[in-house]
Coordinates of C-alpha atoms (C1' of nucleotides) in Angstrom, one line a residue:
Chain A
X1 CA 4.3 -7.1 -8.2
X2 CA 1.2 -5.1 -7.9
X3 CA -2.3 -6.2 -7.3
X4 CA -2.7 -6.6 -11.1
X5 CA -4.8 -9.8 -10.8
X6 CA -7.9 -7.8 -9.9
X7 CA -9.2 -4.4 -11.0
X8 CA -7.4 -2.0 -8.7
X9 CA -10.1 0.6 -8.6
X10 CA -13.7 -0.6 -8.7
X11 CA -14.9 2.5 -10.4
X12 CA -15.9 2.9 -14.0
X13 CA -13.5 0.9 -16.0
X14 CA -13.4 -1.5 -19.0
X15 CA -10.9 -4.3 -18.9
X16 CA -10.4 -6.1 -22.1
X17 CA -9.1 -9.2 -20.4
X18 CA -7.5 -11.5 -23.0
X19 CA -7.3 -14.6 -20.8
X20 CA -10.7 -16.2 -20.5
X21 CA -9.1 -18.5 -17.9
X22 CA -11.1 -17.1 -15.1
X23 CA -14.6 -18.7 -15.4
X24 CA -17.4 -16.4 -14.4
X25 CA -17.9 -17.1 -10.7
X26 CA -21.3 -18.3 -9.7
X27 CA -23.2 -15.7 -7.7
X28 CA -24.8 -18.3 -5.6
X29 CA -21.9 -19.3 -3.4
X30 CA -22.4 -21.0 -0.1
X31 CA -24.0 -18.9 2.6
X32 CA -21.7 -19.2 5.6
X33 CA -21.9 -17.7 9.0
X34 CA -18.6 -15.9 8.4
X35 CA -19.6 -14.3 5.1
X36 CA -22.8 -13.1 6.7
X37 CA -20.8 -11.5 9.5
X38 CA -18.6 -9.7 7.1
X39 CA -21.6 -8.4 5.2
X40 CA -23.2 -7.3 8.3
X41 CA -20.2 -5.4 9.5
X42 CA -19.9 -3.5 6.3
X43 CA -23.6 -2.7 6.4
X44 CA -23.7 -1.5 10.0
X45 CA -20.6 0.6 9.7
X46 CA -21.6 2.1 6.4
X47 CA -18.1 3.2 5.5
X48 CA -15.1 1.8 3.6
X49 CA -13.1 -0.5 5.9
X50 CA -9.9 -2.5 5.8
X51 CA -9.8 -6.3 6.1
X52 CA -8.2 -6.1 9.6
X53 CA -10.9 -3.6 10.7
X54 CA -13.6 -5.9 9.4
X55 CA -12.1 -8.9 11.1
X56 CA -11.9 -7.1 14.4
X57 CA -15.6 -6.3 14.4
X58 CA -16.8 -9.5 12.7
X59 CA -15.1 -11.5 15.4
X60 CA -17.8 -10.5 17.8
X61 CA -20.2 -12.5 15.7
X62 CA -17.8 -15.3 14.8
X63 CA -15.0 -15.5 17.4
X64 CA -12.9 -18.0 15.5
X65 CA -13.0 -16.0 12.3
X66 CA -9.6 -15.9 10.6
X67 CA -8.1 -13.1 8.6
X68 CA -7.6 -15.4 5.6
X69 CA -11.3 -16.1 5.5
X70 CA -12.0 -12.3 5.5
X71 CA -9.6 -11.8 2.6
X72 CA -11.1 -14.7 0.7
X73 CA -14.6 -13.6 1.2
X74 CA -13.9 -10.0 0.4
X75 CA -12.3 -11.1 -2.9
X76 CA -15.2 -13.3 -3.7
X77 CA -17.7 -10.7 -2.8
X78 CA -16.0 -8.2 -5.1
X79 CA -16.1 -10.8 -7.9
X80 CA -19.8 -11.1 -7.6
X81 CA -20.2 -7.4 -7.4
X82 CA -21.6 -7.4 -3.8
X83 CA -18.9 -5.1 -2.5
X84 CA -16.4 -2.7 -4.0
X85 CA -12.7 -2.2 -3.4
X86 CA -11.8 1.3 -2.5
X87 CA -8.3 2.4 -3.3
X88 CA -7.0 5.2 -1.1
X89 CA -3.8 7.0 -1.7
X90 CA -0.7 5.4 0.0
X91 CA -2.9 3.0 1.9
X92 CA -4.2 -0.5 1.5
X93 CA -7.5 -1.4 -0.1
X94 CA -10.7 -0.6 1.7
X95 CA -14.0 -2.3 1.0
X96 CA -17.6 -1.1 1.0
X97 CA -20.9 -2.4 0.0
X98 CA -21.5 -2.1 -3.7
X99 CA -24.8 -0.3 -3.5
X100 CA -23.1 2.6 -1.8
X101 CA -20.7 2.8 -4.7
X102 CA -23.3 2.3 -7.4
X103 CA -22.8 5.8 -8.6
X104 CA -19.3 7.1 -9.0
X105 CA -18.3 9.0 -5.9
X106 CA -15.2 10.1 -4.0
X107 CA -13.8 9.7 -0.5
X108 CA -12.9 11.9 2.4
X109 CA -10.4 10.9 4.9
X110 CA -10.4 12.6 8.3
X111 CA -6.9 13.6 9.4
X112 CA -8.1 13.4 13.0
X113 CA -9.9 10.1 13.4
X114 CA -8.5 8.5 10.2
X115 CA -11.9 7.3 9.2
X116 CA -13.0 7.3 5.6
X117 CA -16.3 8.6 4.4
X118 CA -18.1 8.5 1.1
X119 CA -18.7 11.7 -0.7
X120 CA -21.7 11.6 -3.1
X121 CA -21.3 13.1 -6.5
X122 CA -18.4 13.4 -8.9
X123 CA -16.4 16.4 -9.9
X124 CA -15.7 14.8 -13.3
X125 CA -14.4 16.5 -16.3
X126 CA -10.8 15.5 -15.8
X127 CA -10.3 14.3 -19.3
X128 CA -8.7 17.6 -20.3
X129 CA -6.0 17.4 -17.6
X130 CA -4.1 14.6 -19.2
X131 CA -1.3 15.5 -21.7
X132 CA -1.5 15.1 -25.5
X133 CA -2.0 11.5 -26.5
X134 CA -3.1 10.3 -23.0
X135 CA -6.5 8.7 -22.8
X136 CA -8.3 9.1 -19.5
X137 CA -10.5 6.1 -18.5
X138 CA -11.1 6.6 -14.8
X139 CA -10.1 8.6 -11.9
X140 CA -9.8 8.5 -8.1
X141 CA -10.3 11.6 -6.0
X142 CA -9.7 11.7 -2.3
X143 CA -10.2 14.7 0.0
X144 CA -8.4 15.1 3.3
X145 CA -9.4 17.3 6.2
X146 CA -11.5 17.2 9.3
X147 CA -14.8 15.5 9.4
X148 CA -17.9 17.0 11.0
X149 CA -17.6 15.0 14.2
X150 CA -13.9 15.8 14.8
X151 CA -14.4 19.4 13.8
X152 CA -17.3 20.0 16.2
X153 CA -15.6 18.1 19.0
X154 CA -14.0 20.8 21.2
X155 CA -11.6 18.3 22.7
X156 CA -9.1 19.0 19.9
X157 CA -5.7 19.6 21.6
X158 CA -4.6 22.7 19.7
X159 CA -6.3 24.7 17.1
X160 CA -7.1 22.6 14.1
X161 CA -5.7 24.0 10.9
X162 CA -8.9 25.0 9.3
X163 CA -7.5 27.0 6.4
X164 CA -7.7 25.2 3.2
X165 CA -4.3 24.8 1.7
X166 CA -5.6 24.0 -1.6
X167 CA -4.0 26.2 -4.3
Chain B
X1 CA 0.3 5.2 9.2
X2 CA -0.6 7.6 6.6
X3 CA 1.7 9.3 4.2
X4 CA 1.3 12.6 5.9
X5 CA 3.2 12.2 9.1
X6 CA 6.0 9.8 9.0
X7 CA 8.9 11.3 10.7
X8 CA 12.0 9.2 10.2
X9 CA 12.8 6.9 13.1
X10 CA 16.0 7.0 15.1
X11 CA 18.8 5.8 12.9
X12 CA 21.9 5.1 14.8
X13 CA 22.3 8.1 17.0
X14 CA 22.9 6.6 20.4
X15 CA 24.6 9.8 21.7
X16 CA 23.0 11.5 24.7
X17 CA 20.6 14.0 23.3
X18 CA 20.1 17.0 25.7
X19 CA 16.9 18.0 24.0
X20 CA 14.3 15.2 23.6
X21 CA 13.1 17.2 20.6
X22 CA 14.1 15.9 17.3
X23 CA 16.6 18.5 16.0
X24 CA 16.0 19.6 12.5
X25 CA 18.1 17.3 10.4
X26 CA 21.1 18.9 8.8
X27 CA 20.6 19.2 5.0
X28 CA 24.3 18.4 4.4
X29 CA 24.3 14.7 5.2
X30 CA 27.1 12.5 4.0
X31 CA 27.4 12.3 0.2
X32 CA 27.5 8.7 -0.5
X33 CA 27.8 6.9 -3.8
X34 CA 24.4 5.1 -3.2
X35 CA 22.5 8.3 -2.4
X36 CA 23.9 9.9 -5.5
X37 CA 22.7 6.9 -7.5
X38 CA 19.2 7.1 -6.1
X39 CA 19.1 10.8 -6.9
X40 CA 20.4 10.2 -10.4
X41 CA 17.8 7.5 -11.1
X42 CA 14.9 9.8 -10.0
X43 CA 16.3 12.6 -12.1
X44 CA 16.9 10.6 -15.3
X45 CA 13.5 8.8 -15.2
X46 CA 11.6 12.0 -14.3
X47 CA 8.6 10.2 -12.9
X48 CA 7.4 8.9 -9.6
X49 CA 9.0 5.6 -8.8
X50 CA 8.7 2.9 -6.1
X51 CA 11.7 1.9 -4.0
X52 CA 12.0 -1.5 -5.7
X53 CA 11.9 0.2 -9.1
X54 CA 14.6 2.7 -8.0
X55 CA 16.7 -0.1 -6.6
X56 CA 16.6 -2.1 -9.8
X57 CA 17.9 0.8 -11.9
X58 CA 20.3 2.2 -9.3
X59 CA 22.0 -1.2 -9.0
X60 CA 23.6 -0.5 -12.4
X61 CA 25.6 2.2 -10.8
X62 CA 26.0 0.5 -7.4
X63 CA 25.7 -3.3 -7.8
X64 CA 25.8 -4.1 -4.1
X65 CA 23.1 -1.6 -3.3
X66 CA 20.6 -3.0 -0.9
X67 CA 16.9 -2.3 -0.6
X68 CA 17.2 -1.2 3.0
X69 CA 19.6 1.6 1.9
X70 CA 17.2 2.8 -0.7
X71 CA 14.4 3.0 1.9
X72 CA 16.6 4.8 4.4
X73 CA 17.9 7.3 1.9
X74 CA 14.4 8.0 0.4
X75 CA 13.2 8.7 3.9
X76 CA 16.1 11.0 4.7
X77 CA 15.7 12.8 1.4
X78 CA 12.0 13.4 2.1
X79 CA 13.0 14.8 5.5
X80 CA 15.3 17.4 3.9
X81 CA 12.8 18.1 1.2
X82 CA 14.9 16.9 -1.6
X83 CA 12.2 14.4 -2.8
X84 CA 8.5 14.0 -2.3
X85 CA 6.4 10.9 -1.4
X86 CA 3.6 10.4 -3.9
X87 CA 0.6 8.5 -2.5
X88 CA -1.2 6.6 -5.2
X89 CA -4.5 4.8 -4.6
X90 CA -4.3 1.3 -3.3
X91 CA -0.6 1.1 -4.0
X92 CA 2.6 1.7 -2.1
X93 CA 4.4 5.0 -1.9
X94 CA 6.2 6.4 -4.9
X95 CA 8.9 9.0 -4.8
X96 CA 9.8 11.9 -7.1
X97 CA 12.2 14.8 -7.0
X98 CA 10.7 17.7 -5.0
X99 CA 11.3 20.3 -7.6
X100 CA 8.9 18.4 -9.8
X101 CA 6.3 18.6 -7.1
X102 CA 6.9 22.2 -6.2
X103 CA 3.5 23.2 -7.6
X104 CA 0.5 21.1 -6.6
X105 CA -0.2 18.6 -9.4
X106 CA -1.8 15.2 -10.0
X107 CA -0.8 11.9 -11.4
X108 CA -1.7 9.6 -14.3
X109 CA -1.2 5.9 -14.1
X110 CA -1.1 3.9 -17.4
X111 CA -3.2 0.8 -17.2
X112 CA -0.9 -0.8 -19.8
X113 CA 2.7 -0.2 -18.7
X114 CA 1.8 0.6 -15.0
X115 CA 4.0 3.7 -15.0
X116 CA 3.0 6.8 -13.3
X117 CA 3.3 10.3 -14.8
X118 CA 3.0 13.8 -13.5
X119 CA 0.2 15.9 -14.7
X120 CA 0.8 19.6 -14.4
X121 CA -1.9 21.8 -13.1
X122 CA -4.6 21.3 -10.5
X123 CA -8.3 21.0 -11.0
X124 CA -9.0 22.4 -7.6
X125 CA -12.3 23.7 -6.2
X126 CA -13.1 20.5 -4.3
X127 CA -14.0 22.3 -1.1
X128 CA -17.7 22.2 -2.0
X129 CA -17.9 18.5 -2.5
X130 CA -17.5 17.6 1.2
X131 CA -20.7 17.4 3.3
X132 CA -21.8 20.0 5.8
X133 CA -19.3 20.4 8.6
X134 CA -16.4 18.8 6.8
X135 CA -13.3 20.9 6.3
X136 CA -11.3 20.1 3.2
X137 CA -7.6 20.7 3.7
X138 CA -6.0 18.8 0.8
X139 CA -6.8 16.4 -2.0
X140 CA -5.2 13.7 -4.2
X141 CA -6.4 13.1 -7.7
X142 CA -5.2 10.2 -9.8
X143 CA -6.2 9.6 -13.4
X144 CA -6.1 6.2 -15.0
X145 CA -6.0 5.3 -18.7
X146 CA -3.5 4.7 -21.5
X147 CA -0.4 6.9 -21.8
X148 CA 0.7 8.4 -25.1
X149 CA 3.4 5.7 -25.6
X150 CA 1.2 2.7 -25.0
X151 CA -1.7 4.3 -27.0
X152 CA 0.5 4.9 -30.1
X153 CA 2.2 1.6 -29.8
X154 CA 0.5 -0.7 -32.3
X155 CA 2.0 -3.7 -30.6
X156 CA -0.7 -3.8 -28.1
X157 CA -1.8 -7.4 -27.6
X158 CA -5.5 -7.0 -27.7
X159 CA -7.6 -4.0 -28.5
X160 CA -7.1 -1.2 -26.0
X161 CA -10.2 0.2 -24.5
X162 CA -9.9 3.7 -25.7
X163 CA -13.4 5.0 -24.9
X164 CA -13.4 7.2 -21.9
X165 CA -15.9 5.8 -19.4
X166 CA -15.8 8.8 -17.2
X167 CA -19.3 9.9 -16.2
Chain C
dC1 C1' -22.8 -37.8 1.3
dT2 C1' -20.2 -34.7 -1.7
dT3 C1' -18.3 -30.4 -2.3
dC4 C1' -16.8 -26.2 -0.8
dA5 C1' -15.3 -23.0 3.0
dT6 C1' -12.9 -22.5 7.1
dG7 C1' -9.0 -22.2 10.3
dC8 C1' -4.5 -22.5 11.1
dA9 C1' 0.0 -22.2 9.7
dA10 C1' 3.4 -21.6 6.4
dA11 C1' 4.6 -18.9 2.4
dT12 C1' 5.1 -14.3 0.0
dA13 C1' 6.1 -9.5 -0.7
dG14 C1' 7.0 -4.9 1.0
dT15 C1' 9.2 -2.4 4.5
dT16 C1' 11.9 -1.6 8.9
dT17 C1' 15.5 -2.5 12.2
dG18 C1' 19.9 -4.4 14.5
dC19 C1' 24.5 -4.7 14.0
dA20 C1' 29.3 -5.3 12.5
dA21 C1' 32.1 -3.7 8.8
dG22 C1' 33.3 0.1 5.7
dA23 C1' 33.4 4.8 4.1
dA24 C1' 33.2 10.0 4.5
dG25 C1' 35.0 14.0 6.4
Chain D
dC1 C1' 40.1 9.0 13.9
dT2 C1' 35.4 9.5 14.8
dT3 C1' 30.9 9.3 13.2
dC4 C1' 27.7 8.1 9.9
dT5 C1' 26.2 4.8 6.3
dT6 C1' 26.1 0.5 4.2
dG7 C1' 24.9 -4.4 3.4
dC8 C1' 23.1 -8.3 5.1
dA9 C1' 19.9 -10.7 7.6
dA10 C1' 16.3 -11.0 10.8
dA11 C1' 12.0 -8.9 12.2
dC12 C1' 7.5 -7.2 11.0
dT13 C1' 3.1 -6.3 8.7
dA14 C1' -0.1 -7.1 5.2
dT15 C1' -1.8 -10.5 2.1
dT16 C1' -2.0 -15.1 0.0
dT17 C1' -1.9 -20.1 -0.3
dG18 C1' -1.8 -25.3 1.2
dC19 C1' -4.2 -28.6 3.5
dA20 C1' -6.9 -31.4 6.7
dT21 C1' -11.1 -30.7 9.1
dG22 C1' -15.8 -29.2 9.3
dA23 C1' -20.1 -27.2 7.6
dA24 C1' -23.6 -26.4 3.7
dG25 C1' -26.7 -28.2 0.6

DNA sequence: CTTCATGCAAATAGTTTGCAAGAAG
DNA sequence: CTTCTTGCAAACTATTTGCATGAAG
């Protein structure tokens, strides 16, 4: 099974969900210390993060915080549109504050430090790429390379491959 | 961690290796019934598939085939360059025959049938998107929508959202 | 006080590994 | 016959769920 219960990519999408089972969740859920911590972590880091990453840092504020609570809150926060799930290739879901994802954008993953960064703007115009009969509704673009910090850092072991191997 | 550098782990070679370096794996590994089945499934389906998907179909040829064998063979086949790991956003790794991935291409995932298709050609020119100081070395582009088969199929339960909501 | 969220642990699901038995060369 | 591979099960990791306790309103 995949993660079909929720929208796998929080980008532009229109899901004609036939089952009205899921009642629209009230936006005013309880304000708990743990949810505040999660929100704070995402805000202070300012980059897409994984649940375990978030837990690690949020524990500084709420030591007894459990991973299950992180997952539950993240899911709830996605539901109310406070945060957005960021699907990265071959990896698990990352999350970031929704206001950062307000406008469609892409992501950059540093091959050195493994961190993920937002890239403003959208290349767009991929509708033509799909074969005859295919309807394109959304897309995900992820760039890989070396971030500014790692690139400037002279402590790189051996020469970093800086030639773009894009065709 | 990522899809880029996962060298296969030591299988069952307990023989004293003079060189600590991992010797380049011989391309001519043992031809087993199970590996042939896996290869055949990938060839006949002609699309990126997940290990569980492959197992399901390959079992028709080798009923007692186990999931562990599928994983081990897929990893070995990637090592010798026979197949390629396809990283899709927020999902697990898919695999496809290497000759299909010879030239850089992208993927399309149908929101209806969940299948993944190859899209020939590359949009390219994403080097400019990254911020100052960032070096782009590679990219992954995945399109989402409705495939030709699901789009034509009138048996769709509820109206399919056919309007492209790309910016 | 009533209801909902938490924390912990058990339950899932995908993937990896140990090991004895079986197959390939 | 020797070595590599398989199949099964246990081990792991990531994520989800059940339930009694505890906090929010």
